[in-house]
Amino acid sequence: MGAKILAGEEFDPHGDLAKTMGVEYLEASAERVVGRMPVKGNTQPYGLLHGGASCVLAESLGSVGSALHAGPDRIAVGIEINATHHRSATEGYVTGVATRAHGGRTLATYDIVITDDQDRRVCTARLTCMLRDAPPGR
């Protein structure tokens, strides 16, 4: 997914960290965001997908959904993330699906399920973002 138009401006869902880790966005709406990330380059010393990498994917997907939910004159900032790591991944890609669990005026919460190439659950995460008015000049 390339840059999306949001409020007449370019909105690039990739921050520096998501770019560095190879996050690719496949689908994005306020209700559901899908993306993937390579395991290679995102491992811990034992060659397993780093748990923090799973959290980066989860927060990236949930933050994009929250920003789309918030709308053009608002921003989303993460305030809480939790993750349970169910199994390791050592190769290929992991794919995350973020589904909106709550979408209010001040908070948005997403449930994120991350699976490996064999569709086995690697991680389950939940992200809550605070929604605020965009600062002047943004």
JSON list of C-alpha atoms in Angstrom, two decimals, residues 22-118:
[
{"chain": "A", "resi": 22, "resn": "GLY", "atom": "CA", "xyz": [10.24, -3.97, 6.35]},
{"chain": "A", "resi": 23, "resn": "VAL", "atom": "CA", "xyz": [6.58, -3.53, 7.28]},
{"chain": "A", "resi": 24, "resn": "GLU", "atom": "CA", "xyz": [4.31, -3.64, 4.22]},
{"chain": "A", "resi": 25, "resn": "TYR", "atom": "CA", "xyz": [0.69, -2.50, 4.40]},
{"chain": "A", "resi": 26, "resn": "LEU", "atom": "CA", "xyz": [-1.66, -4.70, 2.36]},
{"chain": "A", "resi": 27, "resn": "GLU", "atom": "CA", "xyz": [-5.06, -3.30, 3.34]},
{"chain": "A", "resi": 28, "resn": "ALA", "atom": "CA", "xyz": [-6.13, -0.35, 5.46]},
{"chain": "A", "resi": 29, "resn": "SER", "atom": "CA", "xyz": [-9.42, 1.02, 6.73]},
{"chain": "A", "resi": 30, "resn": "ALA", "atom": "CA", "xyz": [-10.60, 2.30, 10.09]},
{"chain": "A", "resi": 31, "resn": "GLU", "atom": "CA", "xyz": [-12.13, -1.13, 10.77]},
{"chain": "A", "resi": 32, "resn": "ARG", "atom": "CA", "xyz": [-9.28, -3.41, 9.66]},
{"chain": "A", "resi": 33, "resn": "VAL", "atom": "CA", "xyz": [-5.60, -3.07, 8.76]},
{"chain": "A", "resi": 34, "resn": "VAL", "atom": "CA", "xyz": [-3.52, -5.91, 7.30]},
{"chain": "A", "resi": 35, "resn": "GLY", "atom": "CA", "xyz": [0.25, -5.87, 6.92]},
{"chain": "A", "resi": 36, "resn": "ARG", "atom": "CA", "xyz": [3.25, -8.13, 6.89]},
{"chain": "A", "resi": 37, "resn": "MET", "atom": "CA", "xyz": [6.90, -8.07, 7.88]},
{"chain": "A", "resi": 38, "resn": "PRO", "atom": "CA", "xyz": [9.85, -10.34, 7.06]},
{"chain": "A", "resi": 39, "resn": "VAL", "atom": "CA", "xyz": [11.26, -12.50, 9.81]},
{"chain": "A", "resi": 40, "resn": "LYS", "atom": "CA", "xyz": [14.78, -12.13, 8.38]},
{"chain": "A", "resi": 41, "resn": "GLY", "atom": "CA", "xyz": [16.43, -9.05, 9.84]},
{"chain": "A", "resi": 42, "resn": "ASN", "atom": "CA", "xyz": [13.99, -8.95, 12.78]},
{"chain": "A", "resi": 43, "resn": "THR", "atom": "CA", "xyz": [15.31, -11.81, 14.90]},
{"chain": "A", "resi": 44, "resn": "GLN", "atom": "CA", "xyz": [16.88, -12.14, 18.32]},
{"chain": "A", "resi": 45, "resn": "PRO", "atom": "CA", "xyz": [20.25, -13.89, 18.83]},
{"chain": "A", "resi": 46, "resn": "TYR", "atom": "CA", "xyz": [18.74, -17.41, 18.56]},
{"chain": "A", "resi": 47, "resn": "GLY", "atom": "CA", "xyz": [17.35, -16.76, 15.08]},
{"chain": "A", "resi": 48, "resn": "LEU", "atom": "CA", "xyz": [13.74, -16.44, 16.26]},
{"chain": "A", "resi": 49, "resn": "LEU", "atom": "CA", "xyz": [11.47, -13.51, 15.46]},
{"chain": "A", "resi": 50, "resn": "HIS", "atom": "CA", "xyz": [12.09, -10.93, 18.19]},
{"chain": "A", "resi": 51, "resn": "GLY", "atom": "CA", "xyz": [9.06, -10.34, 20.41]},
{"chain": "A", "resi": 52, "resn": "GLY", "atom": "CA", "xyz": [9.67, -6.62, 20.11]},
{"chain": "A", "resi": 53, "resn": "ALA", "atom": "CA", "xyz": [9.42, -6.94, 16.33]},
{"chain": "A", "resi": 54, "resn": "SER", "atom": "CA", "xyz": [5.96, -8.46, 16.73]},
{"chain": "A", "resi": 55, "resn": "CYS", "atom": "CA", "xyz": [5.04, -5.48, 18.91]},
{"chain": "A", "resi": 56, "resn": "VAL", "atom": "CA", "xyz": [6.33, -3.08, 16.24]},
{"chain": "A", "resi": 57, "resn": "LEU", "atom": "CA", "xyz": [4.15, -4.76, 13.62]},
{"chain": "A", "resi": 58, "resn": "ALA", "atom": "CA", "xyz": [1.13, -4.76, 15.95]},
{"chain": "A", "resi": 59, "resn": "GLU", "atom": "CA", "xyz": [1.54, -1.11, 16.94]},
{"chain": "A", "resi": 60, "resn": "SER", "atom": "CA", "xyz": [2.16, -0.04, 13.35]},
{"chain": "A", "resi": 61, "resn": "LEU", "atom": "CA", "xyz": [-1.05, -1.70, 12.15]},
{"chain": "A", "resi": 62, "resn": "GLY", "atom": "CA", "xyz": [-3.20, -0.54, 15.07]},
{"chain": "A", "resi": 63, "resn": "SER", "atom": "CA", "xyz": [-1.85, 3.00, 14.83]},
{"chain": "A", "resi": 64, "resn": "VAL", "atom": "CA", "xyz": [-2.76, 3.26, 11.14]},
{"chain": "A", "resi": 65, "resn": "GLY", "atom": "CA", "xyz": [-6.27, 2.03, 11.91]},
{"chain": "A", "resi": 66, "resn": "SER", "atom": "CA", "xyz": [-6.55, 4.51, 14.78]},
{"chain": "A", "resi": 67, "resn": "ALA", "atom": "CA", "xyz": [-5.37, 7.39, 12.58]},
{"chain": "A", "resi": 68, "resn": "LEU", "atom": "CA", "xyz": [-7.93, 6.48, 9.91]},
{"chain": "A", "resi": 69, "resn": "HIS", "atom": "CA", "xyz": [-10.63, 6.23, 12.59]},
{"chain": "A", "resi": 70, "resn": "ALA", "atom": "CA", "xyz": [-9.61, 9.57, 14.11]},
{"chain": "A", "resi": 71, "resn": "GLY", "atom": "CA", "xyz": [-10.02, 11.41, 10.82]},
{"chain": "A", "resi": 72, "resn": "PRO", "atom": "CA", "xyz": [-8.19, 14.19, 9.02]},
{"chain": "A", "resi": 73, "resn": "ASP", "atom": "CA", "xyz": [-7.92, 16.82, 11.76]},
{"chain": "A", "resi": 74, "resn": "ARG", "atom": "CA", "xyz": [-6.91, 14.46, 14.55]},
{"chain": "A", "resi": 75, "resn": "ILE", "atom": "CA", "xyz": [-3.92, 12.32, 15.47]},
{"chain": "A", "resi": 76, "resn": "ALA", "atom": "CA", "xyz": [-3.56, 8.97, 17.19]},
{"chain": "A", "resi": 77, "resn": "VAL", "atom": "CA", "xyz": [-0.87, 8.27, 19.80]},
{"chain": "A", "resi": 78, "resn": "GLY", "atom": "CA", "xyz": [-0.32, 4.87, 21.36]},
{"chain": "A", "resi": 79, "resn": "ILE", "atom": "CA", "xyz": [-0.90, 4.74, 25.10]},
{"chain": "A", "resi": 80, "resn": "GLU", "atom": "CA", "xyz": [-0.91, 0.99, 25.82]},
{"chain": "A", "resi": 81, "resn": "ILE", "atom": "CA", "xyz": [0.14, -2.22, 24.10]},
{"chain": "A", "resi": 82, "resn": "ASN", "atom": "CA", "xyz": [0.23, -5.78, 25.36]},
{"chain": "A", "resi": 83, "resn": "ALA", "atom": "CA", "xyz": [1.28, -8.91, 23.54]},
{"chain": "A", "resi": 84, "resn": "THR", "atom": "CA", "xyz": [1.29, -12.64, 24.11]},
{"chain": "A", "resi": 85, "resn": "HIS", "atom": "CA", "xyz": [3.87, -14.59, 22.09]},
{"chain": "A", "resi": 86, "resn": "HIS", "atom": "CA", "xyz": [2.48, -18.04, 21.29]},
{"chain": "A", "resi": 87, "resn": "ARG", "atom": "CA", "xyz": [5.14, -19.59, 19.05]},
{"chain": "A", "resi": 88, "resn": "SER", "atom": "CA", "xyz": [8.36, -18.71, 17.28]},
{"chain": "A", "resi": 89, "resn": "ALA", "atom": "CA", "xyz": [8.89, -17.88, 13.63]},
{"chain": "A", "resi": 90, "resn": "THR", "atom": "CA", "xyz": [12.27, -18.42, 11.97]},
{"chain": "A", "resi": 91, "resn": "GLU", "atom": "CA", "xyz": [11.71, -17.68, 8.28]},
{"chain": "A", "resi": 92, "resn": "GLY", "atom": "CA", "xyz": [9.37, -16.15, 5.74]},
{"chain": "A", "resi": 93, "resn": "TYR", "atom": "CA", "xyz": [6.92, -13.46, 6.73]},
{"chain": "A", "resi": 94, "resn": "VAL", "atom": "CA", "xyz": [4.54, -12.81, 9.58]},
{"chain": "A", "resi": 95, "resn": "THR", "atom": "CA", "xyz": [1.20, -11.22, 8.76]},
{"chain": "A", "resi": 96, "resn": "GLY", "atom": "CA", "xyz": [-0.82, -9.10, 11.14]},
{"chain": "A", "resi": 97, "resn": "VAL", "atom": "CA", "xyz": [-4.52, -8.35, 11.05]},
{"chain": "A", "resi": 98, "resn": "ALA", "atom": "CA", "xyz": [-5.66, -5.47, 13.25]},
{"chain": "A", "resi": 99, "resn": "THR", "atom": "CA", "xyz": [-9.40, -5.36, 13.90]},
{"chain": "A", "resi": 100, "resn": "ARG", "atom": "CA", "xyz": [-11.05, -2.43, 15.66]},
{"chain": "A", "resi": 101, "resn": "ALA", "atom": "CA", "xyz": [-12.46, -3.49, 19.03]},
{"chain": "A", "resi": 102, "resn": "HIS", "atom": "CA", "xyz": [-13.52, 0.03, 20.11]},
{"chain": "A", "resi": 103, "resn": "GLY", "atom": "CA", "xyz": [-13.69, 3.28, 18.20]},
{"chain": "A", "resi": 104, "resn": "GLY", "atom": "CA", "xyz": [-14.67, 6.31, 20.23]},
{"chain": "A", "resi": 105, "resn": "ARG", "atom": "CA", "xyz": [-13.94, 10.01, 20.13]},
{"chain": "A", "resi": 106, "resn": "THR", "atom": "CA", "xyz": [-10.96, 9.88, 22.50]},
{"chain": "A", "resi": 107, "resn": "LEU", "atom": "CA", "xyz": [-9.79, 6.26, 22.36]},
{"chain": "A", "resi": 108, "resn": "ALA", "atom": "CA", "xyz": [-9.45, 3.54, 19.73]},
{"chain": "A", "resi": 109, "resn": "THR", "atom": "CA", "xyz": [-8.52, -0.05, 20.55]},
{"chain": "A", "resi": 110, "resn": "TYR", "atom": "CA", "xyz": [-7.42, -2.73, 18.09]},
{"chain": "A", "resi": 111, "resn": "ASP", "atom": "CA", "xyz": [-6.98, -6.47, 18.51]},
{"chain": "A", "resi": 112, "resn": "ILE", "atom": "CA", "xyz": [-4.06, -7.70, 16.41]},
{"chain": "A", "resi": 113, "resn": "VAL", "atom": "CA", "xyz": [-3.43, -11.33, 15.44]},
{"chain": "A", "resi": 114, "resn": "ILE", "atom": "CA", "xyz": [-0.04, -12.14, 13.91]},
{"chain": "A", "resi": 115, "resn": "THR", "atom": "CA", "xyz": [0.42, -15.42, 12.03]},
{"chain": "A", "resi": 116, "resn": "ASP", "atom": "CA", "xyz": [3.26, -17.13, 10.18]},
{"chain": "A", "resi": 117, "resn": "ASP", "atom": "CA", "xyz": [3.29, -18.35, 6.58]},
{"chain": "A", "resi": 118, "resn": "GLN", "atom": "CA", "xyz": [1.52, -21.56, 7.67]}
]
